[in-house]
PDB file of C-alpha atoms and ligand atoms in Angstrom:
ATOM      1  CA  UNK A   1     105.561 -21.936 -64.390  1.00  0.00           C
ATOM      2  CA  UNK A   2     105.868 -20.117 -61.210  1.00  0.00           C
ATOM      3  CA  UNK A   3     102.235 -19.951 -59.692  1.00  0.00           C
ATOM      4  CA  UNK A   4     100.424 -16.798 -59.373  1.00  0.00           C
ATOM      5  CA  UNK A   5      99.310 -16.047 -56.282  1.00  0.00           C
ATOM      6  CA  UNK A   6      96.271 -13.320 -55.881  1.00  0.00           C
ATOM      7  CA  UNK A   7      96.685 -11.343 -52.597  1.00  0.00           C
ATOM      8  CA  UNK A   8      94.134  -8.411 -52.285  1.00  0.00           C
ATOM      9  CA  UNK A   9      93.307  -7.785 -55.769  1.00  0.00           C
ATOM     10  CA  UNK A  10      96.732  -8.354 -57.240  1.00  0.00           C
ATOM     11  CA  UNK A  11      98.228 -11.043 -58.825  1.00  0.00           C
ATOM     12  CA  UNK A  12     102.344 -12.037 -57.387  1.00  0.00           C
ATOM     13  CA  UNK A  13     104.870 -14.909 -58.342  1.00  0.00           C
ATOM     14  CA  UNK A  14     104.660 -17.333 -55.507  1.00  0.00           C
ATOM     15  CA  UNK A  15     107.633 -16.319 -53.541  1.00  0.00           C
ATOM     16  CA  UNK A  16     106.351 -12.802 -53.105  1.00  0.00           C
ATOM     17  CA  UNK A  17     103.148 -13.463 -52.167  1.00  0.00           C
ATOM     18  CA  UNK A  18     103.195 -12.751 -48.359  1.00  0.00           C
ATOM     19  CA  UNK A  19     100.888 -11.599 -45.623  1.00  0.00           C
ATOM     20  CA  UNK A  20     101.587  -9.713 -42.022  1.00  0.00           C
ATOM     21  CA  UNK A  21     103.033 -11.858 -39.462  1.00  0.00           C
ATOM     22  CA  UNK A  22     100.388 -10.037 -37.340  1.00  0.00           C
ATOM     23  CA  UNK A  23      97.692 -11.568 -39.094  1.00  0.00           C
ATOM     24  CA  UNK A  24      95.010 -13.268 -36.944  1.00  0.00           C
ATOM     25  CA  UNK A  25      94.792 -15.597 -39.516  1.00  0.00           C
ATOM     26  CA  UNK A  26      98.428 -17.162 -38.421  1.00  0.00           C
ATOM     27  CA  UNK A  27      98.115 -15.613 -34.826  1.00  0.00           C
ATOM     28  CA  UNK A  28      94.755 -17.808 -33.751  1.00  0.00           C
ATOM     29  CA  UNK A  29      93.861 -19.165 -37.318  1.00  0.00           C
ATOM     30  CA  UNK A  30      91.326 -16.753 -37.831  1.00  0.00           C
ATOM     31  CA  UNK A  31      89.786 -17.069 -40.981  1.00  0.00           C
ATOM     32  CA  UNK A  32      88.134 -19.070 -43.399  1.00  0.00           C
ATOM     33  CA  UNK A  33      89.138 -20.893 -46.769  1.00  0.00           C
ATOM     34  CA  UNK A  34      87.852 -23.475 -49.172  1.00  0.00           C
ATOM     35  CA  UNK A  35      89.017 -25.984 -51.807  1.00  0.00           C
ATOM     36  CA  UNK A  36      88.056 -26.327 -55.068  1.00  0.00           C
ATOM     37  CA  UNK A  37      88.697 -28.389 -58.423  1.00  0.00           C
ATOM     38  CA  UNK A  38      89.468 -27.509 -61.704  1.00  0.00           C
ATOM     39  CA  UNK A  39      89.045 -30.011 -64.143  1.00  0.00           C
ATOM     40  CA  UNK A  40      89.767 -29.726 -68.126  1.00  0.00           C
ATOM     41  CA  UNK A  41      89.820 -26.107 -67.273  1.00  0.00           C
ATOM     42  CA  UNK A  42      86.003 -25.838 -65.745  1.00  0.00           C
ATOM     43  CA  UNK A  43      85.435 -25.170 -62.093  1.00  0.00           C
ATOM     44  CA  UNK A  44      83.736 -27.884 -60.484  1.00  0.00           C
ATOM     45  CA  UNK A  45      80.467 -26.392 -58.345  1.00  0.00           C
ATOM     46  CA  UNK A  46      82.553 -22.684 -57.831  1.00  0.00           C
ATOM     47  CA  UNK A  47      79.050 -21.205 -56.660  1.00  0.00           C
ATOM     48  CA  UNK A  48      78.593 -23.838 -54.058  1.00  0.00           C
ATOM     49  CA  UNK A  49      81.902 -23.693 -52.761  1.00  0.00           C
ATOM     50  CA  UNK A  50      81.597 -19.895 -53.029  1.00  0.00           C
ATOM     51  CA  UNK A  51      78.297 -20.128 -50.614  1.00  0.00           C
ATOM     52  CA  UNK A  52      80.071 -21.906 -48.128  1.00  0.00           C
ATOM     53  CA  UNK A  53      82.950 -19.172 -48.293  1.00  0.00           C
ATOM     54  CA  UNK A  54      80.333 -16.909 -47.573  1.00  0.00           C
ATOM     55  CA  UNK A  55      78.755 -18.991 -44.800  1.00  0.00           C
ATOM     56  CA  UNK A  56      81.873 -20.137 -43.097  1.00  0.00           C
ATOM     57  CA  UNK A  57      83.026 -16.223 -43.203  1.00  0.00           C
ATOM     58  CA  UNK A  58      79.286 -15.278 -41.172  1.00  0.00           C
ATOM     59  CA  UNK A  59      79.301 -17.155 -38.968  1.00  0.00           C
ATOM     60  CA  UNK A  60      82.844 -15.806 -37.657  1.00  0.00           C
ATOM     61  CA  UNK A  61      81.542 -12.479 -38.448  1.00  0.00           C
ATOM     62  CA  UNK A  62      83.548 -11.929 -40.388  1.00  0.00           C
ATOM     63  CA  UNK A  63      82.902  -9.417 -43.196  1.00  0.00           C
ATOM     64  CA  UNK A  64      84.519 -10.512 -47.121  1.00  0.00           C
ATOM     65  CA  UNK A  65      85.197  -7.105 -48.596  1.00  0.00           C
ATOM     66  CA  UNK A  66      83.993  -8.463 -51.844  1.00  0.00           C
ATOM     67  CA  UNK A  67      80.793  -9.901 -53.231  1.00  0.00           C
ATOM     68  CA  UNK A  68      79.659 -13.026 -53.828  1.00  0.00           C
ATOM     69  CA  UNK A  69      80.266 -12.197 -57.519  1.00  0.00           C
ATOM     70  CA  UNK A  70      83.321 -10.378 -57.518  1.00  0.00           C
ATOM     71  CA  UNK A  71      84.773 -13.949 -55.464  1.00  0.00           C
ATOM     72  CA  UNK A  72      83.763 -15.616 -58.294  1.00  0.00           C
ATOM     73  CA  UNK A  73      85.361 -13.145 -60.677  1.00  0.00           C
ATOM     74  CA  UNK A  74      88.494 -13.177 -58.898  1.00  0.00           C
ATOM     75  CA  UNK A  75      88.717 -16.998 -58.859  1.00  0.00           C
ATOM     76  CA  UNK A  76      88.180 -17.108 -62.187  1.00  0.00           C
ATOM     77  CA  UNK A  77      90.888 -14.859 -63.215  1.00  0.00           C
ATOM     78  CA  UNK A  78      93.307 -16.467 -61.077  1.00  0.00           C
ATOM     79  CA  UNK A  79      92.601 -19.776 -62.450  1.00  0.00           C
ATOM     80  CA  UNK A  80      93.099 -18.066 -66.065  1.00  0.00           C
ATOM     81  CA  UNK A  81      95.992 -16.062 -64.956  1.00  0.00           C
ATOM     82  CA  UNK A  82      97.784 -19.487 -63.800  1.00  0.00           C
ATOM     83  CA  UNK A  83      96.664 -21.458 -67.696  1.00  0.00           C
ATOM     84  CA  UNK A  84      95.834 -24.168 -65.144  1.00  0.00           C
ATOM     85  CA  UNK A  85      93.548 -27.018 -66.578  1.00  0.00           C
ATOM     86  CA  UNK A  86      93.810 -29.378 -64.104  1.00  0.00           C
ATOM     87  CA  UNK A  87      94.295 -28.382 -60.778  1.00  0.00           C
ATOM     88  CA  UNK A  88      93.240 -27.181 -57.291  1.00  0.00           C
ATOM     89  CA  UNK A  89      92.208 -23.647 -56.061  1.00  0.00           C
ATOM     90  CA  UNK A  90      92.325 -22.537 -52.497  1.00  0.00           C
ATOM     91  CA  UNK A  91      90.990 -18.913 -51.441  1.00  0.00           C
ATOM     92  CA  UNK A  92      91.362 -18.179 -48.183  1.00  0.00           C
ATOM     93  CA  UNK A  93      90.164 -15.064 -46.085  1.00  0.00           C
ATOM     94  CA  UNK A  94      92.192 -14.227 -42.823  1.00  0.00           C
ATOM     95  CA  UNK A  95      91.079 -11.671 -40.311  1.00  0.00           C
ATOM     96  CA  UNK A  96      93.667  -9.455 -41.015  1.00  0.00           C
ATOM     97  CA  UNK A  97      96.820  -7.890 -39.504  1.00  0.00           C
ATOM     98  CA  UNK A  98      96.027  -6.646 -35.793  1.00  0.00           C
ATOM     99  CA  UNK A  99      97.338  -6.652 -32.411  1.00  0.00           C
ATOM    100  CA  UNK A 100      98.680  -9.557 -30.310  1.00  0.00           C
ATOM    101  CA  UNK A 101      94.931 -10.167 -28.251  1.00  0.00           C
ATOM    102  CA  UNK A 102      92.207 -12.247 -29.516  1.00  0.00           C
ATOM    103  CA  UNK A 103      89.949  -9.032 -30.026  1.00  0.00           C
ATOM    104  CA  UNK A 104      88.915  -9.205 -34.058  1.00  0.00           C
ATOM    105  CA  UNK A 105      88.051  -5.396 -33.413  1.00  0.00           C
ATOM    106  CA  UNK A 106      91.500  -5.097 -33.282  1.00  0.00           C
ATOM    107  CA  UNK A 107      92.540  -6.221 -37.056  1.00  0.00           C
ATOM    108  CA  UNK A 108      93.082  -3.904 -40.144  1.00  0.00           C
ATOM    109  CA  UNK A 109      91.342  -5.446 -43.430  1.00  0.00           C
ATOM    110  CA  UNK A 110      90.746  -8.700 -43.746  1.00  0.00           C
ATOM    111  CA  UNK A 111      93.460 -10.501 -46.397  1.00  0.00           C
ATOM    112  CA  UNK A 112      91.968 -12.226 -49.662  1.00  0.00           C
ATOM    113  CA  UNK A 113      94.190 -14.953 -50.731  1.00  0.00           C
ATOM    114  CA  UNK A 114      93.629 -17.458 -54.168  1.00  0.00           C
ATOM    115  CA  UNK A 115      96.260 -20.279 -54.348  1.00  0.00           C
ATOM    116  CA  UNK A 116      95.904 -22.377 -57.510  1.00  0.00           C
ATOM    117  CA  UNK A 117      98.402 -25.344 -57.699  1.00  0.00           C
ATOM    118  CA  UNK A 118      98.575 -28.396 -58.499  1.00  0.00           C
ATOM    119  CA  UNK A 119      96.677 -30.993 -56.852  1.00  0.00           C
ATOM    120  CA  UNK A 120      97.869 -33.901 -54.358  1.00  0.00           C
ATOM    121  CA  UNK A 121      95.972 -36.744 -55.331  1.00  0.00           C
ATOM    122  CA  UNK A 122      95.912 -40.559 -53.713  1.00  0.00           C
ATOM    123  CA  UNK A 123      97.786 -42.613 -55.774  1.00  0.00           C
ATOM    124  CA  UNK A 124      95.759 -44.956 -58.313  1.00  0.00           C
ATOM    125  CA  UNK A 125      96.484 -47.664 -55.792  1.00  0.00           C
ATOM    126  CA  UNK A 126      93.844 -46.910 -53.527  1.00  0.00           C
ATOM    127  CA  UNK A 127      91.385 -45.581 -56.102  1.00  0.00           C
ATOM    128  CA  UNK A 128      91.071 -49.663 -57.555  1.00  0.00           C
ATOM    129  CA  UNK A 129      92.214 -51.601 -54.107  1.00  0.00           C
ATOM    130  CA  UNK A 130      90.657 -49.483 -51.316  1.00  0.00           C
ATOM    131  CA  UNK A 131      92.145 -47.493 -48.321  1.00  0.00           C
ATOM    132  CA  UNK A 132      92.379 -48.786 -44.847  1.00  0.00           C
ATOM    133  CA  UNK A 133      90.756 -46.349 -42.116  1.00  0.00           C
ATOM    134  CA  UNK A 134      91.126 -46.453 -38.384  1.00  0.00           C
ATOM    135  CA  UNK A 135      89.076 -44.577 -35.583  1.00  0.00           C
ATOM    136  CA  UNK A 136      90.958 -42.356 -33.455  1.00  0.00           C
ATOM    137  CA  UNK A 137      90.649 -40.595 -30.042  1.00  0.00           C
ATOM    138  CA  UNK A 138      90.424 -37.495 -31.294  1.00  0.00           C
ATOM    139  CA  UNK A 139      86.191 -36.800 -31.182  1.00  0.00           C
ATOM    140  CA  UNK A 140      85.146 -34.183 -34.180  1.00  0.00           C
ATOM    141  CA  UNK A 141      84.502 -30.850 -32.550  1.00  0.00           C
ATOM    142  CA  UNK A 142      81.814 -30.285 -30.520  1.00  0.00           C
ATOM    143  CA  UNK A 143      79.031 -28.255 -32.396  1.00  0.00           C
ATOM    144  CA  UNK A 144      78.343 -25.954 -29.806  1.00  0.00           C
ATOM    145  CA  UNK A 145      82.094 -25.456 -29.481  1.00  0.00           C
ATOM    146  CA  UNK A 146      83.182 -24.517 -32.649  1.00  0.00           C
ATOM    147  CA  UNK A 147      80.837 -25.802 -35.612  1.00  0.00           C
ATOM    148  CA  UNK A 148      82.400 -28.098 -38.013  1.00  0.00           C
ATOM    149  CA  UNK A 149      80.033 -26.603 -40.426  1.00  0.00           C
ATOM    150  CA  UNK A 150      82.755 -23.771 -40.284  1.00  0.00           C
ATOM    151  CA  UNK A 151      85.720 -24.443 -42.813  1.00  0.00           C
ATOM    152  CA  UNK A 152      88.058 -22.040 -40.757  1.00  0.00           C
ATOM    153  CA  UNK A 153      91.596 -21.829 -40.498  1.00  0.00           C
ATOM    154  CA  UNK A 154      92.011 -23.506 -37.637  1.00  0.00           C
ATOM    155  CA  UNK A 155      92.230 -27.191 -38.470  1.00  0.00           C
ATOM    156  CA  UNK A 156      93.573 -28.925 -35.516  1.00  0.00           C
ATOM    157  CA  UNK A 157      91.098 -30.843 -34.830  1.00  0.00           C
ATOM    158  CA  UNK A 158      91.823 -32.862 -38.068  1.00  0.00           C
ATOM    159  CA  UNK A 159      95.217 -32.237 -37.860  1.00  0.00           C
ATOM    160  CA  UNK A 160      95.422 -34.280 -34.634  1.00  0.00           C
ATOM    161  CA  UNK A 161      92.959 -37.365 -35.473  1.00  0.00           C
ATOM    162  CA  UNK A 162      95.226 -37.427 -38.822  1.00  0.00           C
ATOM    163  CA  UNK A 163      98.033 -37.399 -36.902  1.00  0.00           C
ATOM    164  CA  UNK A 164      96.878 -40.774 -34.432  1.00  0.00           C
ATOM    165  CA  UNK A 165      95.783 -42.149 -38.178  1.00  0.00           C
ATOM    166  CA  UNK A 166      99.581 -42.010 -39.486  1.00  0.00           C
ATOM    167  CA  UNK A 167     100.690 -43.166 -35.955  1.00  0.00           C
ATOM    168  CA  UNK A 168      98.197 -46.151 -37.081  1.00  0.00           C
ATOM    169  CA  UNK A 169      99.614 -47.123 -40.391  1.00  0.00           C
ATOM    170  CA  UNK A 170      96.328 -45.577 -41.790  1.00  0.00           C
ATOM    171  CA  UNK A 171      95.361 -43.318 -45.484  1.00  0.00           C
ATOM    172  CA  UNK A 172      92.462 -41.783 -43.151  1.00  0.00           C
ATOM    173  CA  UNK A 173      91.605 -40.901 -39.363  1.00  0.00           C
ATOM    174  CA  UNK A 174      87.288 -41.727 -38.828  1.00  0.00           C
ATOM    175  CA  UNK A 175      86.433 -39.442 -35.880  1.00  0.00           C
ATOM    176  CA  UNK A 176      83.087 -39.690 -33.975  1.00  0.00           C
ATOM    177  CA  UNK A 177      81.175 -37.028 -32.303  1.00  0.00           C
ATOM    178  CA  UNK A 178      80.539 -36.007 -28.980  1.00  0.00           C
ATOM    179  CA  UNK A 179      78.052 -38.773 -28.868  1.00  0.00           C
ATOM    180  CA  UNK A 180      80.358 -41.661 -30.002  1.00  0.00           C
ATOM    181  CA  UNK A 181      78.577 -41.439 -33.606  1.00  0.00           C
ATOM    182  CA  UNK A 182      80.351 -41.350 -36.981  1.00  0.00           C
ATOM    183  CA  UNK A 183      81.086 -37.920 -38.157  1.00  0.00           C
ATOM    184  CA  UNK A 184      83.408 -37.695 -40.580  1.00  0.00           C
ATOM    185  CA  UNK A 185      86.949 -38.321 -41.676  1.00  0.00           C
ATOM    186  CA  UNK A 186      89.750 -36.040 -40.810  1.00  0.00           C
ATOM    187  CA  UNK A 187      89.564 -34.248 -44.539  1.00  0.00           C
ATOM    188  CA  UNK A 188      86.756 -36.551 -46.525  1.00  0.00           C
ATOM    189  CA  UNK A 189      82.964 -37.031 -45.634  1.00  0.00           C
ATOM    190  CA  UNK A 190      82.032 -40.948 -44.964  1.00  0.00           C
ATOM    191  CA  UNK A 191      79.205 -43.524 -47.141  1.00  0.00           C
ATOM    192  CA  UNK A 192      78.523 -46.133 -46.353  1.00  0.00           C
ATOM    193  CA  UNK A 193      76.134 -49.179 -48.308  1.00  0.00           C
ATOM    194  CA  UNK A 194      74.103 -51.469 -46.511  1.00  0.00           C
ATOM    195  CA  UNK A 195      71.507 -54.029 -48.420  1.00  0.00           C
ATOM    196  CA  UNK A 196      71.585 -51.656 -51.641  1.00  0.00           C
ATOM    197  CA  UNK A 197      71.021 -48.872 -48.897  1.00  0.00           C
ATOM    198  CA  UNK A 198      73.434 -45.907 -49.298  1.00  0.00           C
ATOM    199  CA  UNK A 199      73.512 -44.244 -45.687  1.00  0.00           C
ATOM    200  CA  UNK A 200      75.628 -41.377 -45.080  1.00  0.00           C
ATOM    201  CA  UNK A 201      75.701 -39.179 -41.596  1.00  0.00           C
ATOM    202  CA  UNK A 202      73.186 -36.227 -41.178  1.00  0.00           C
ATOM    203  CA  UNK A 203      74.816 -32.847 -41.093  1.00  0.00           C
ATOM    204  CA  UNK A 204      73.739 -32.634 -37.276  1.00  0.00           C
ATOM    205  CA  UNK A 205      75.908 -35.283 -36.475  1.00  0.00           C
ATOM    206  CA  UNK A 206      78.822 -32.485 -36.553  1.00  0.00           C
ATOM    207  CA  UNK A 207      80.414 -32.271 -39.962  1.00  0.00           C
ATOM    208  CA  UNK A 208      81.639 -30.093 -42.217  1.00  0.00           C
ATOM    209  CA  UNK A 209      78.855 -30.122 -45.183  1.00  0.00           C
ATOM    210  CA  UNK A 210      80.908 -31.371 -48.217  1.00  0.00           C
ATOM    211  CA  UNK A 211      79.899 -30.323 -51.531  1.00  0.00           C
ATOM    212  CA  UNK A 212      81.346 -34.020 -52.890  1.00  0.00           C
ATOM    213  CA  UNK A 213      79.065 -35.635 -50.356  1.00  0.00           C
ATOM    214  CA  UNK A 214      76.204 -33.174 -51.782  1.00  0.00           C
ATOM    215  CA  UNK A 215      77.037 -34.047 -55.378  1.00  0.00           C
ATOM    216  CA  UNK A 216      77.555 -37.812 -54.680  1.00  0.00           C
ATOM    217  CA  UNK A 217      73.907 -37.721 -52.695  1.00  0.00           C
ATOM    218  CA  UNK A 218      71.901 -36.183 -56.074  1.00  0.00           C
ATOM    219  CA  UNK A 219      73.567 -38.604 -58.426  1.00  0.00           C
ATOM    220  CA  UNK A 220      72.504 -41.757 -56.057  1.00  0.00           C
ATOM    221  CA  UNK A 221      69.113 -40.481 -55.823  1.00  0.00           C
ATOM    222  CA  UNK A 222      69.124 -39.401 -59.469  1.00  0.00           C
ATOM    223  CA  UNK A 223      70.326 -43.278 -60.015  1.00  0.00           C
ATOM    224  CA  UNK A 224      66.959 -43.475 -58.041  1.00  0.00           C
ATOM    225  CA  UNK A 225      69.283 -45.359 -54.982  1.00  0.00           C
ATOM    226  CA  UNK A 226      67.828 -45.214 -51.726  1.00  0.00           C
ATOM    227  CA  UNK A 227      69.611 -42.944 -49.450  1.00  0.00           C
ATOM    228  CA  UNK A 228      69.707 -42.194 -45.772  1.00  0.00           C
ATOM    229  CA  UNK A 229      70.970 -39.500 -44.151  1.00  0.00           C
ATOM    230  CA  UNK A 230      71.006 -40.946 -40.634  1.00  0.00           C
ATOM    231  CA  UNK A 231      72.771 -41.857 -37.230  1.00  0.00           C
ATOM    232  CA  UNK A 232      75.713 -44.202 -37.929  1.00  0.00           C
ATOM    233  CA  UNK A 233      77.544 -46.016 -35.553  1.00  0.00           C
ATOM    234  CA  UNK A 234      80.848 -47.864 -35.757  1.00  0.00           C
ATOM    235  CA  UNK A 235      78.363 -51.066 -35.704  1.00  0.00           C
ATOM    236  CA  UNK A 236      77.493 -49.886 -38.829  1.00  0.00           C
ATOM    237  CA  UNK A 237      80.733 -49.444 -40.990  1.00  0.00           C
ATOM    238  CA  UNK A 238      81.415 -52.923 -39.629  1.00  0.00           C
ATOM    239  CA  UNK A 239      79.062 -54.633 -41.183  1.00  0.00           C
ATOM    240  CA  UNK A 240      78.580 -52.450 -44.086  1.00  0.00           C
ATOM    241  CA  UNK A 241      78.678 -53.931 -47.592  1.00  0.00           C
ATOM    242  CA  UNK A 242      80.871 -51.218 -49.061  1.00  0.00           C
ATOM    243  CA  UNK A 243      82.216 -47.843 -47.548  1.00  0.00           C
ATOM    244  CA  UNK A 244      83.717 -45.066 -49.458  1.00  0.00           C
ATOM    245  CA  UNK A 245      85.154 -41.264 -48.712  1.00  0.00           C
ATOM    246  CA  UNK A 246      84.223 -38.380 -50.282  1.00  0.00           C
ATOM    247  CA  UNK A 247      86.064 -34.972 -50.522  1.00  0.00           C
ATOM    248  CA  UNK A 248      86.968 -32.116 -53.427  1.00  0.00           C
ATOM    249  CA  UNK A 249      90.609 -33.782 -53.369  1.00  0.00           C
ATOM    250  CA  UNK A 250      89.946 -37.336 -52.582  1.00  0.00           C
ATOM    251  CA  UNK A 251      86.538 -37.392 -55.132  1.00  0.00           C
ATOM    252  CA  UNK A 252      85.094 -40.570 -54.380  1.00  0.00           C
ATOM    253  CA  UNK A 253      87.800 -43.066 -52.552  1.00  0.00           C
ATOM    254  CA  UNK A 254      87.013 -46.539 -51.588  1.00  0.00           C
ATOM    255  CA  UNK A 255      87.702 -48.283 -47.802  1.00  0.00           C
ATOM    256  CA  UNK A 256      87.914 -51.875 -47.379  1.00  0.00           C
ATOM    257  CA  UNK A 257      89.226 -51.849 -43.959  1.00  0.00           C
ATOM    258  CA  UNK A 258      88.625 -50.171 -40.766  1.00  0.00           C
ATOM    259  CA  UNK A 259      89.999 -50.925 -37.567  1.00  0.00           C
ATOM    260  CA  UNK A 260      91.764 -54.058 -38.983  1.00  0.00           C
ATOM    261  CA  UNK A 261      88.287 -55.239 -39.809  1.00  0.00           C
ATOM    262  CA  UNK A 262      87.388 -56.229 -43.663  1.00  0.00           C
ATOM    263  CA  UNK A 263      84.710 -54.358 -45.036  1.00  0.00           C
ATOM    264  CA  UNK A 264      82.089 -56.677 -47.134  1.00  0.00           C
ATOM    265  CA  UNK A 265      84.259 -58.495 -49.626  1.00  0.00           C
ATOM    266  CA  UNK A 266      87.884 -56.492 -48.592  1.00  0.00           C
ATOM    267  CA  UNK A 267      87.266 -54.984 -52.176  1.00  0.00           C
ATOM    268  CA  UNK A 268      85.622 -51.777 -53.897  1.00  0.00           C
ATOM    269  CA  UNK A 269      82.111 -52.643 -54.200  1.00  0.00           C
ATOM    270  CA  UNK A 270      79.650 -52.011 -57.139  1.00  0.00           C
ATOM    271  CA  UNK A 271      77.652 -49.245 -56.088  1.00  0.00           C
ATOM    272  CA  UNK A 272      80.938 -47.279 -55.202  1.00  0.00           C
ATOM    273  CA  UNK A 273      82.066 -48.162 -58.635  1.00  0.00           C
ATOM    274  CA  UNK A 274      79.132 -47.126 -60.355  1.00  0.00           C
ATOM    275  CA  UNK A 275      78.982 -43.488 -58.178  1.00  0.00           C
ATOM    276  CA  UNK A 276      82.719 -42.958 -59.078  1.00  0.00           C
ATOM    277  CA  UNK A 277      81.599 -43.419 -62.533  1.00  0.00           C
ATOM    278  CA  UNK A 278      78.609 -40.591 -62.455  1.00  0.00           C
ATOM    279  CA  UNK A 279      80.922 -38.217 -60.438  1.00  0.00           C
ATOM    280  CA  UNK A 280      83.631 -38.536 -63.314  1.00  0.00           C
ATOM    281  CA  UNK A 281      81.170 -37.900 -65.682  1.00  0.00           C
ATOM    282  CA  UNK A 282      79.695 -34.780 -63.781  1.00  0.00           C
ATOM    283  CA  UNK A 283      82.844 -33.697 -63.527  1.00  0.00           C
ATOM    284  CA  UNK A 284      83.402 -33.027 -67.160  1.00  0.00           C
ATOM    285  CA  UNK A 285      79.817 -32.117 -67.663  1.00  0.00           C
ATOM    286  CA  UNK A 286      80.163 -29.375 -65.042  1.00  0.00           C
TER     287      UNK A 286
HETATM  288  N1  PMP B   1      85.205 -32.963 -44.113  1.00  0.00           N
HETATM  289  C1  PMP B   1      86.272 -32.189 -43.836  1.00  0.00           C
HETATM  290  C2  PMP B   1      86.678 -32.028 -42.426  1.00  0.00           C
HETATM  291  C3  PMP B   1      86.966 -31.544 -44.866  1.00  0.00           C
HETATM  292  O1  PMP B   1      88.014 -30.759 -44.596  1.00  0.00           O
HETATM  293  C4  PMP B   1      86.547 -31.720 -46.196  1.00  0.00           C
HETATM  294  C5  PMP B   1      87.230 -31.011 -47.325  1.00  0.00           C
HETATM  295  N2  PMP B   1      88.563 -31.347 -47.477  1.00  0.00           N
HETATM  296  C6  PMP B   1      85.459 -32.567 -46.449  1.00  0.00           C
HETATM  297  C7  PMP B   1      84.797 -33.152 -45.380  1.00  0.00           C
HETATM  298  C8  PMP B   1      84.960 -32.793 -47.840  1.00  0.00           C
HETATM  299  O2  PMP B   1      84.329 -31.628 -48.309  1.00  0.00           O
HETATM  300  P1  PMP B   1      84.318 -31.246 -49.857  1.00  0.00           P
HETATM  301  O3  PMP B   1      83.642 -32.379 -50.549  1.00  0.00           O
HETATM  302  O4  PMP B   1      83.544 -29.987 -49.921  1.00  0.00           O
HETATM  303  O5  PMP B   1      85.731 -31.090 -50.284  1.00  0.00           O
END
């Protein structure tokens, strides 16, 4: 079936859903968007992701001409309107259709995309052996630059530490901060465990807050784990027991190498095992 695109309220096949080529949105990737699962045809944490719409969108200034409950709505009926059961959702708010110059005064109304497709997953491969991860170059952005709190449209900061990470031969790019410490990867949040530890970086350290990391850090403490949100060095992931992403596509994705170095036993360790395990379950009690 040809997906169903909503653009402002209406619903079009795929090939005619279109925007202005004027759009700040494609001129300076001004916007904001978000990425969200479906799974056996419930939303998994639509509020949350909804929130961070919200947030992401404020601190651009930029207005949503909708509420926090008509988003929802409209997600909803996309999702509905597409019969998808499985699959990914992607709404995305652009500036809107302006002038060539930065100015956002400038724009028209901002555009309200929902895209729901199907999902690219990892293949199973990696899910039971484990990816290998390399740092790059490429340092997250700095905070006071733009936030990566901000899930905007302008992803080129990722883009380039994934691309040195396929130059690398590698599944995922690890980028540190302005500081040299462990952010995040280029699209998934970073765990790590340490002596039954799990230890993840704070949200200061300059990452984009992921609602998978959120989830995955009430089921360890509901699991009663210890947890530490904390200051992680490269230091750290070497000699970490186990090491695992997290992200709305990726879920909850071993790594048993990083920078050609083994991580604990070169395998998926137990405490990743038994998270992936909860999260699966939450998933289809969501
Ligand atoms: N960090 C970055 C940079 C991301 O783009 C994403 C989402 N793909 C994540 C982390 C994971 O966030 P979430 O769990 O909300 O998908």
């Amino acid at each position: 079936m040809t997906p169903k695109v909503y653009v402002n309220g209406k619903l079009f096949d795929k090939p005619d859903a279109k925007i202005s080529v004027y759009d700040h949105g494609l001129l300076y990737g001004d916007g904001v968007f978000e990425g969200i699962r479906i799974y056996e045809g419930r939303i998994f944490r639509l509020k949350e992701h909804v929130d961070r719409l919200f947030e992401s969108a404020r601190a651009i200034k930029l207005e949503i001409p909708l509420s926090h409950a008509q988003m929802m709505e409209a997600i909803q009926a996309t999702v509905s309107a597409n019969n998808k059961r499985n699959g990914y959702i992607r709404p995305i708010i652009t500036r809107g259709a302006g002038y060539l110059g930065l100015d956002p005064r400038k724009t028209s109304d901002p555009q309200i995309i929902i895209i729901v497709d199907d999902i690219s997953l990892y293949p199973p491969e990696f899910y039971e052996n484990g990816l290998e991860i390399a740092t790059v170059s490429t340092i997250r952005n700095h905070p006071a630059a733009v936030s990566p709190r901000i899930k905007s449209l302008n992803y080129l900061n990722n883009i380039l530490a994934k691309i040195e990470g396929v130059i690398s031969g590698c599944q995922e790019s690890l980028m540190l901060n302005h500081l040299g410490e462990i952010a995040e990867c280029s699209g998934d949040n970073i765990f790590l465990v340490r002596d039954g530890v799990l230890k993840t970086p704070p949200v200061e350290a300059g990452i984009l807050e992921g609602i998978t990391r959120g989830a995955v850090l009430e089921l360890a403490r509901a699991a009663k784990m210890s947890v530490q949100e904390m200051t992680l060095t490269r230091h750290d992931v070497y000699i970490a027991d186990e090491c695992f992403l997290t992200g709305t596509a990726a879920e909850i994705i071993p790594v048993v190498k990083c920078d050609a170095r083994v991580i604990g036993t070169g395998k998926p360790g137990p405490i990743t095992r038994q998270l992936r395990e909860a999260f699966r379950q939450l998933t289809m009690a969501n």
